[in-house]
C-alpha positions as a printed Julia matrix, in Angstrom:
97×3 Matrix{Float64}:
  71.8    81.95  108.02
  73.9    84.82  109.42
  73.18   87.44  111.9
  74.92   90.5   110.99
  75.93   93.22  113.41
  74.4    96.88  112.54
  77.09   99.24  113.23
  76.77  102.43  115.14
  77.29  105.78  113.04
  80.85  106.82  114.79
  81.16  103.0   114.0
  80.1   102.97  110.58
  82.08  106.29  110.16
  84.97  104.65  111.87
  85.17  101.72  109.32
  84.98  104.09  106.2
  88.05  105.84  107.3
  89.67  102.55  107.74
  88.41  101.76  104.14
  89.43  104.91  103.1
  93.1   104.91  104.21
  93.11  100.65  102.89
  92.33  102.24   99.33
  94.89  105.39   99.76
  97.89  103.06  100.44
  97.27  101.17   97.65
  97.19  104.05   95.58
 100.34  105.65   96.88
 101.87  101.96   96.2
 101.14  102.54   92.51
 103.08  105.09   91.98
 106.29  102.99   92.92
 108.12  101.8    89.78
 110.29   99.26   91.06
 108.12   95.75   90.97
 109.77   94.13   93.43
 109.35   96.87   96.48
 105.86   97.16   94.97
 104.63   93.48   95.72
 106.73   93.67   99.14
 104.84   96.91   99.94
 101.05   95.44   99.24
 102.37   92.87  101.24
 103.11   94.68  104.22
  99.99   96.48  103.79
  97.7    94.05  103.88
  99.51   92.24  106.57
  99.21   95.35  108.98
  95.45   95.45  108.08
  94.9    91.67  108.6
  96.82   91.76  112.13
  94.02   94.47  113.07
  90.84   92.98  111.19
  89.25   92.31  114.48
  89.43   95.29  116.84
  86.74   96.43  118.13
  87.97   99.12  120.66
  87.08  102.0   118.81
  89.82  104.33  120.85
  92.46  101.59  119.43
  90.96  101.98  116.14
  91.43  105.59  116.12
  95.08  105.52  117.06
  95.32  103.08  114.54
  94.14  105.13  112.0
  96.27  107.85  112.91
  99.65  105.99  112.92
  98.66  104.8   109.32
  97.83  108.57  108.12
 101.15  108.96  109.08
 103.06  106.34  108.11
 101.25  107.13  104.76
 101.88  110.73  105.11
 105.94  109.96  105.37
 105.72  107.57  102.48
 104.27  110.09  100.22
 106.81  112.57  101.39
 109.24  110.0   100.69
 108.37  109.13   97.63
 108.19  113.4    96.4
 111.76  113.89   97.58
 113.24  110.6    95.43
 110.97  111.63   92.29
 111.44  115.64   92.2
 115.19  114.78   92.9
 114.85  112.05   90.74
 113.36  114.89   88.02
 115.74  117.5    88.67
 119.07  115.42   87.74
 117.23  114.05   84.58
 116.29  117.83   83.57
 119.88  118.8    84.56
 122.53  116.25   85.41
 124.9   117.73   87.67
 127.86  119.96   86.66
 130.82  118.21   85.66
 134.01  119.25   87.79
């Protein structure tokens, strides 16, 4: 049998933003249409979670969490430039010269 750790609140709290921002990639990855980048992306995702799975220093947690807010931040931003300019020639293709 098992002993699990009970977790602090600030470290409970800690590990649902964690949670949190592990679900938000994933649904900022399905938006994405072309397969191939898609399975690279989860990839990479899960791969930067895995390297961290076992910190414990909540201070490195927290800048953790706050370089993948924005690393998610400027892949949403990404991805609303390439689809509204994506939108905008399909609406109206540029003018012919």
């Amino acid at each position: 049998m098992s002993i699990k750790k009970v977790l602090s609140l600030k470290q409970f709290m800690q590990r649902s933003d964690v949670i949190r921002l592990y679900r938000d990639c994933f649904l900022a990855i399905r938006h994405v249409d072309d397969p191939d980048y898609k399975v690279y992306l989860k990839d990479w995702v899960r791969d930067r979670f895995g390297y961290h799975t076992f910190e414990e220093d909540p201070s490195e947690i927290k800048v953790l969490l706050q370089q993948g807010r924005n690393e998610l931040g400027q892949f949403l931003q990404t991805m609303t430039c390439a689809t509204s300019t994506h939108r905008t020639f399909r609406s109206s293709p540029p003018p012919m010269s």
